[in-house]
Amino acid sequence: NAGDFGDLLAGKPNTAAVGSATRAVWGGGNNNVIEFVLFNTAGNSTDFGDLSANRGYLAGCGSATRGLFGGGSPNGNVIDYITIASEGNATDFGDLSTAKYSVGALSSTTRGVFAGGDAGGGAFNVIEYVTIANTGNASDFGDLTVARERVSGAASATRGVFGGGQGGGNHNVMDYITIANTGNASDFGDLSQARSHPG
């Protein structure tokens, strides 16, 4: 079972997280606060800086050096970035193609990928990407196999998997992409049960 590590600065829902080899960083949660911990030292989080705006239901991804926070409610087309090793306020990176929240995200060492989400009128199947080292707006990557929001992503250096989510009910779907190649997602398999907001 998991053991106690420490506490965030305050209890809050709908945060996003990024990390390096040494630091875990959380941003948002219906506010603009960014906070961090060091993996090798259990204890409470420390203030890092602020996002460009208050928002929740955002998604995080990044490289070993840079973290990105994208989407959210409100201000849902914004992508902010931080240098993970250096505390300070987030800086504008660019925009997602559409303002949306409950987006999923994952990354390789070079690309950040955002998928799904909701703009208030239903779930999206859109996947889009950025090159983490270069600021700029997101570009089209392809489509998920099923349109959904509240989806989560995880990745190796080469392959990304988006699992779960909601859109016309909860989903047990897992899709995968090859991060270096644009194109539509393919079926990976199923989660053990349908769920939204998995970690």
PDB file of C-alpha atoms in Angstrom, residues 2-193:
ATOM      1  CA  ALA A   2       1.026   3.590  -0.517  1.00  0.00           C
ATOM      2  CA  GLY A   3       2.578   5.434   2.436  1.00  0.00           C
ATOM      3  CA  ASP A   4       2.122   9.032   3.517  1.00  0.00           C
ATOM      4  CA  PHE A   5       4.483  11.408   1.688  1.00  0.00           C
ATOM      5  CA  GLY A   6       3.141  14.794   2.797  1.00  0.00           C
ATOM      6  CA  ASP A   7       0.482  17.326   1.910  1.00  0.00           C
ATOM      7  CA  LEU A   8      -0.285  19.774  -0.870  1.00  0.00           C
ATOM      8  CA  LEU A   9      -0.568  23.419   0.159  1.00  0.00           C
ATOM      9  CA  ALA A  10      -4.368  23.017   0.161  1.00  0.00           C
ATOM     10  CA  GLY A  11      -6.946  20.401  -0.709  1.00  0.00           C
ATOM     11  CA  LYS A  12      -8.103  20.912  -4.286  1.00  0.00           C
ATOM     12  CA  PRO A  13      -9.621  18.964  -7.182  1.00  0.00           C
ATOM     13  CA  ASN A  14      -8.791  18.758 -10.874  1.00  0.00           C
ATOM     14  CA  THR A  15      -5.045  19.469 -10.808  1.00  0.00           C
ATOM     15  CA  ALA A  16      -2.465  18.483 -13.427  1.00  0.00           C
ATOM     16  CA  ALA A  17       1.045  17.169 -12.791  1.00  0.00           C
ATOM     17  CA  VAL A  18       4.439  17.131 -14.502  1.00  0.00           C
ATOM     18  CA  GLY A  19       7.773  15.824 -13.328  1.00  0.00           C
ATOM     19  CA  SER A  20      11.498  15.451 -13.877  1.00  0.00           C
ATOM     20  CA  ALA A  21      13.845  12.847 -12.427  1.00  0.00           C
ATOM     21  CA  THR A  22      13.973  14.828  -9.176  1.00  0.00           C
ATOM     22  CA  ARG A  23      10.784  16.905  -8.842  1.00  0.00           C
ATOM     23  CA  ALA A  24       7.023  16.417  -8.999  1.00  0.00           C
ATOM     24  CA  VAL A  25       5.061  19.575  -9.842  1.00  0.00           C
ATOM     25  CA  TRP A  26       1.296  20.156  -9.609  1.00  0.00           C
ATOM     26  CA  GLY A  27      -0.555  23.049 -11.221  1.00  0.00           C
ATOM     27  CA  GLY A  28      -4.095  24.380 -11.067  1.00  0.00           C
ATOM     28  CA  GLY A  29      -7.018  22.807  -9.289  1.00  0.00           C
ATOM     29  CA  ASN A  30      -9.531  25.612  -9.784  1.00  0.00           C
ATOM     30  CA  ASN A  31      -6.802  28.112  -8.895  1.00  0.00           C
ATOM     31  CA  ASN A  32      -3.497  29.289 -10.407  1.00  0.00           C
ATOM     32  CA  VAL A  33      -1.118  27.761  -7.841  1.00  0.00           C
ATOM     33  CA  ILE A  34       1.902  25.672  -8.878  1.00  0.00           C
ATOM     34  CA  GLU A  35       3.644  23.640  -6.148  1.00  0.00           C
ATOM     35  CA  PHE A  36       6.348  20.975  -5.993  1.00  0.00           C
ATOM     36  CA  VAL A  37       8.074  18.276  -3.953  1.00  0.00           C
ATOM     37  CA  LEU A  38      11.433  16.535  -4.251  1.00  0.00           C
ATOM     38  CA  PHE A  39      10.982  12.805  -4.852  1.00  0.00           C
ATOM     39  CA  ASN A  40      13.799  11.775  -2.512  1.00  0.00           C
ATOM     40  CA  THR A  41      12.554  13.827   0.462  1.00  0.00           C
ATOM     41  CA  ALA A  42       9.129  13.092   1.924  1.00  0.00           C
ATOM     42  CA  GLY A  43       7.363  16.213   3.133  1.00  0.00           C
ATOM     43  CA  ASN A  44       4.812  18.841   2.266  1.00  0.00           C
ATOM     44  CA  SER A  45       4.834  20.650  -1.065  1.00  0.00           C
ATOM     45  CA  THR A  46       6.435  24.077  -1.577  1.00  0.00           C
ATOM     46  CA  ASP A  47       5.152  27.000  -3.625  1.00  0.00           C
ATOM     47  CA  PHE A  48       6.635  27.043  -7.139  1.00  0.00           C
ATOM     48  CA  GLY A  49       4.834  30.004  -8.746  1.00  0.00           C
ATOM     49  CA  ASP A  50       1.589  30.661 -10.596  1.00  0.00           C
ATOM     50  CA  LEU A  51      -0.103  29.602 -13.802  1.00  0.00           C
ATOM     51  CA  SER A  52      -1.081  32.402 -16.181  1.00  0.00           C
ATOM     52  CA  ALA A  53      -4.722  32.057 -15.025  1.00  0.00           C
ATOM     53  CA  ASN A  54      -6.928  30.152 -12.589  1.00  0.00           C
ATOM     54  CA  ARG A  55      -8.100  26.845 -14.002  1.00  0.00           C
ATOM     55  CA  GLY A  56      -9.036  23.262 -13.255  1.00  0.00           C
ATOM     56  CA  TYR A  57      -9.551  20.143 -15.377  1.00  0.00           C
ATOM     57  CA  LEU A  58      -6.245  20.861 -17.145  1.00  0.00           C
ATOM     58  CA  ALA A  59      -3.581  18.367 -18.253  1.00  0.00           C
ATOM     59  CA  GLY A  60       0.172  18.195 -17.763  1.00  0.00           C
ATOM     60  CA  CYS A  61       3.066  16.710 -19.739  1.00  0.00           C
ATOM     61  CA  GLY A  62       6.686  17.554 -20.395  1.00  0.00           C
ATOM     62  CA  SER A  63      10.309  16.644 -20.918  1.00  0.00           C
ATOM     63  CA  ALA A  64      13.037  16.135 -18.319  1.00  0.00           C
ATOM     64  CA  THR A  65      13.519  19.902 -18.158  1.00  0.00           C
ATOM     65  CA  ARG A  66      10.263  21.605 -19.175  1.00  0.00           C
ATOM     66  CA  GLY A  67       6.685  21.094 -17.977  1.00  0.00           C
ATOM     67  CA  LEU A  68       3.540  22.045 -19.906  1.00  0.00           C
ATOM     68  CA  PHE A  69       0.036  22.669 -18.560  1.00  0.00           C
ATOM     69  CA  GLY A  70      -2.682  22.728 -21.237  1.00  0.00           C
ATOM     70  CA  GLY A  71      -6.418  23.162 -21.463  1.00  0.00           C
ATOM     71  CA  GLY A  72      -8.710  23.568 -18.477  1.00  0.00           C
ATOM     72  CA  SER A  73     -11.718  25.538 -17.372  1.00  0.00           C
ATOM     73  CA  PRO A  74     -11.827  28.472 -17.875  1.00  0.00           C
ATOM     74  CA  ASN A  75      -9.161  29.734 -20.347  1.00  0.00           C
ATOM     75  CA  GLY A  76      -9.164  26.313 -21.938  1.00  0.00           C
ATOM     76  CA  ASN A  77      -7.025  26.860 -25.034  1.00  0.00           C
ATOM     77  CA  VAL A  78      -3.987  28.082 -23.068  1.00  0.00           C
ATOM     78  CA  ILE A  79      -0.730  26.114 -22.827  1.00  0.00           C
ATOM     79  CA  ASP A  80       1.672  27.372 -20.129  1.00  0.00           C
ATOM     80  CA  TYR A  81       5.208  26.139 -19.536  1.00  0.00           C
ATOM     81  CA  ILE A  82       7.708  26.050 -16.685  1.00  0.00           C
ATOM     82  CA  THR A  83      11.347  25.056 -16.317  1.00  0.00           C
ATOM     83  CA  ILE A  84      10.952  22.282 -13.741  1.00  0.00           C
ATOM     84  CA  ALA A  85      14.278  22.903 -11.981  1.00  0.00           C
ATOM     85  CA  SER A  86      13.617  26.636 -11.468  1.00  0.00           C
ATOM     86  CA  GLU A  87      10.738  28.026  -9.428  1.00  0.00           C
ATOM     87  CA  GLY A  88       8.808  30.893 -10.982  1.00  0.00           C
ATOM     88  CA  ASN A  89       5.579  31.758 -12.723  1.00  0.00           C
ATOM     89  CA  ALA A  90       4.506  29.892 -15.838  1.00  0.00           C
ATOM     90  CA  THR A  91       5.049  31.479 -19.254  1.00  0.00           C
ATOM     91  CA  ASP A  92       2.790  31.365 -22.304  1.00  0.00           C
ATOM     92  CA  PHE A  93       3.725  28.496 -24.641  1.00  0.00           C
ATOM     93  CA  GLY A  94       0.951  28.719 -27.248  1.00  0.00           C
ATOM     94  CA  ASP A  95      -2.616  27.524 -27.713  1.00  0.00           C
ATOM     95  CA  LEU A  96      -4.543  24.331 -28.223  1.00  0.00           C
ATOM     96  CA  SER A  97      -6.721  24.270 -31.350  1.00  0.00           C
ATOM     97  CA  THR A  98      -9.910  24.637 -29.286  1.00  0.00           C
ATOM     98  CA  ALA A  99     -10.711  25.876 -25.787  1.00  0.00           C
ATOM     99  CA  LYS A 100     -11.510  22.691 -23.825  1.00  0.00           C
ATOM    100  CA  TYR A 101     -11.259  21.027 -20.425  1.00  0.00           C
ATOM    101  CA  SER A 102     -10.893  17.467 -19.099  1.00  0.00           C
ATOM    102  CA  VAL A 103      -8.138  16.867 -21.645  1.00  0.00           C
ATOM    103  CA  GLY A 104      -5.670  13.963 -21.427  1.00  0.00           C
ATOM    104  CA  ALA A 105      -1.938  14.432 -21.991  1.00  0.00           C
ATOM    105  CA  LEU A 106       1.286  12.444 -22.340  1.00  0.00           C
ATOM    106  CA  SER A 107       4.765  13.057 -23.682  1.00  0.00           C
ATOM    107  CA  SER A 108       8.017  11.663 -24.968  1.00  0.00           C
ATOM    108  CA  THR A 109      11.285  13.500 -24.406  1.00  0.00           C
ATOM    109  CA  THR A 110      10.512  15.763 -27.379  1.00  0.00           C
ATOM    110  CA  ARG A 111       6.736  15.903 -27.956  1.00  0.00           C
ATOM    111  CA  GLY A 112       3.761  16.738 -25.766  1.00  0.00           C
ATOM    112  CA  VAL A 113       0.431  15.256 -26.874  1.00  0.00           C
ATOM    113  CA  PHE A 114      -3.062  16.363 -25.759  1.00  0.00           C
ATOM    114  CA  ALA A 115      -6.185  14.308 -26.516  1.00  0.00           C
ATOM    115  CA  GLY A 116      -9.937  14.409 -26.035  1.00  0.00           C
ATOM    116  CA  GLY A 117     -11.664  16.950 -23.815  1.00  0.00           C
ATOM    117  CA  ASP A 118     -14.926  18.859 -23.786  1.00  0.00           C
ATOM    118  CA  ALA A 119     -15.763  22.438 -24.748  1.00  0.00           C
ATOM    119  CA  GLY A 120     -19.159  22.343 -23.074  1.00  0.00           C
ATOM    120  CA  GLY A 121     -20.963  20.762 -26.012  1.00  0.00           C
ATOM    121  CA  GLY A 122     -19.711  17.181 -25.882  1.00  0.00           C
ATOM    122  CA  ALA A 123     -16.548  15.119 -26.020  1.00  0.00           C
ATOM    123  CA  PHE A 124     -13.787  15.521 -28.635  1.00  0.00           C
ATOM    124  CA  ASN A 125     -11.789  12.806 -30.412  1.00  0.00           C
ATOM    125  CA  VAL A 126      -9.021  15.224 -31.443  1.00  0.00           C
ATOM    126  CA  ILE A 127      -5.348  14.517 -30.697  1.00  0.00           C
ATOM    127  CA  GLU A 128      -2.868  17.385 -31.077  1.00  0.00           C
ATOM    128  CA  TYR A 129       0.804  17.856 -30.293  1.00  0.00           C
ATOM    129  CA  VAL A 130       3.572  20.356 -29.620  1.00  0.00           C
ATOM    130  CA  THR A 131       7.353  20.153 -29.702  1.00  0.00           C
ATOM    131  CA  ILE A 132       8.252  20.717 -26.052  1.00  0.00           C
ATOM    132  CA  ALA A 133      11.510  22.588 -26.679  1.00  0.00           C
ATOM    133  CA  ASN A 134       9.818  25.116 -29.014  1.00  0.00           C
ATOM    134  CA  THR A 135       6.978  27.423 -28.036  1.00  0.00           C
ATOM    135  CA  GLY A 136       4.032  27.604 -30.425  1.00  0.00           C
ATOM    136  CA  ASN A 137       0.477  26.484 -31.048  1.00  0.00           C
ATOM    137  CA  ALA A 138      -0.508  22.825 -31.108  1.00  0.00           C
ATOM    138  CA  SER A 139      -0.768  20.950 -34.437  1.00  0.00           C
ATOM    139  CA  ASP A 140      -3.151  18.188 -35.455  1.00  0.00           C
ATOM    140  CA  PHE A 141      -1.908  14.666 -34.671  1.00  0.00           C
ATOM    141  CA  GLY A 142      -4.944  12.498 -35.469  1.00  0.00           C
ATOM    142  CA  ASP A 143      -8.021  11.140 -33.683  1.00  0.00           C
ATOM    143  CA  LEU A 144      -8.837   8.887 -30.743  1.00  0.00           C
ATOM    144  CA  THR A 145     -10.844   5.746 -31.553  1.00  0.00           C
ATOM    145  CA  VAL A 146     -13.692   7.087 -29.373  1.00  0.00           C
ATOM    146  CA  ALA A 147     -14.501  10.726 -28.576  1.00  0.00           C
ATOM    147  CA  ARG A 148     -14.177  11.265 -24.847  1.00  0.00           C
ATOM    148  CA  GLU A 149     -13.258  13.631 -22.028  1.00  0.00           C
ATOM    149  CA  ARG A 150     -11.737  12.899 -18.600  1.00  0.00           C
ATOM    150  CA  VAL A 151      -9.221  10.627 -20.302  1.00  0.00           C
ATOM    151  CA  SER A 152      -5.702  10.059 -18.909  1.00  0.00           C
ATOM    152  CA  GLY A 153      -2.421   9.450 -20.686  1.00  0.00           C
ATOM    153  CA  ALA A 154       0.838   7.634 -19.940  1.00  0.00           C
ATOM    154  CA  ALA A 155       3.842   6.993 -22.133  1.00  0.00           C
ATOM    155  CA  SER A 156       7.224   5.440 -22.694  1.00  0.00           C
ATOM    156  CA  ALA A 157       9.826   7.242 -24.776  1.00  0.00           C
ATOM    157  CA  THR A 158       8.119   5.978 -27.955  1.00  0.00           C
ATOM    158  CA  ARG A 159       4.509   4.943 -27.330  1.00  0.00           C
ATOM    159  CA  GLY A 160       1.609   6.727 -25.646  1.00  0.00           C
ATOM    160  CA  VAL A 161      -1.571   5.181 -24.225  1.00  0.00           C
ATOM    161  CA  PHE A 162      -4.796   7.066 -23.462  1.00  0.00           C
ATOM    162  CA  GLY A 163      -7.136   5.181 -21.128  1.00  0.00           C
ATOM    163  CA  GLY A 164     -10.635   5.559 -19.744  1.00  0.00           C
ATOM    164  CA  GLY A 165     -12.721   8.692 -20.018  1.00  0.00           C
ATOM    165  CA  GLN A 166     -16.304   9.759 -20.381  1.00  0.00           C
ATOM    166  CA  GLY A 167     -18.560  10.553 -23.315  1.00  0.00           C
ATOM    167  CA  GLY A 168     -21.996   9.011 -23.442  1.00  0.00           C
ATOM    168  CA  GLY A 169     -21.037   7.115 -20.281  1.00  0.00           C
ATOM    169  CA  ASN A 170     -17.738   5.920 -18.870  1.00  0.00           C
ATOM    170  CA  HIS A 171     -15.298   4.045 -21.103  1.00  0.00           C
ATOM    171  CA  ASN A 172     -12.888   1.153 -20.578  1.00  0.00           C
ATOM    172  CA  VAL A 173     -11.122   1.924 -23.866  1.00  0.00           C
ATOM    173  CA  MET A 174      -7.332   2.152 -24.142  1.00  0.00           C
ATOM    174  CA  ASP A 175      -5.895   3.684 -27.342  1.00  0.00           C
ATOM    175  CA  TYR A 176      -2.240   3.907 -28.330  1.00  0.00           C
ATOM    176  CA  ILE A 177      -0.140   6.117 -30.561  1.00  0.00           C
ATOM    177  CA  THR A 178       3.474   6.172 -31.708  1.00  0.00           C
ATOM    178  CA  ILE A 179       4.440   9.602 -30.408  1.00  0.00           C
ATOM    179  CA  ALA A 180       7.004  10.421 -33.113  1.00  0.00           C
ATOM    180  CA  ASN A 181       4.484   9.735 -35.935  1.00  0.00           C
ATOM    181  CA  THR A 182       1.242  11.606 -36.482  1.00  0.00           C
ATOM    182  CA  GLY A 183      -1.856   9.531 -37.219  1.00  0.00           C
ATOM    183  CA  ASN A 184      -5.014   8.166 -35.660  1.00  0.00           C
ATOM    184  CA  ALA A 185      -4.865   6.157 -32.430  1.00  0.00           C
ATOM    185  CA  SER A 186      -5.245   2.362 -32.527  1.00  0.00           C
ATOM    186  CA  ASP A 187      -6.964   0.019 -30.079  1.00  0.00           C
ATOM    187  CA  PHE A 188      -4.606  -1.161 -27.311  1.00  0.00           C
ATOM    188  CA  GLY A 189      -7.046  -3.179 -25.164  1.00  0.00           C
ATOM    189  CA  ASP A 190      -9.444  -2.485 -22.282  1.00  0.00           C
ATOM    190  CA  LEU A 191      -9.192  -1.334 -18.702  1.00  0.00           C
ATOM    191  CA  SER A 192     -10.553  -3.813 -16.141  1.00  0.00           C
ATOM    192  CA  GLN A 193     -13.648  -1.608 -15.853  1.00  0.00           C
TER     193      GLN A 193
END
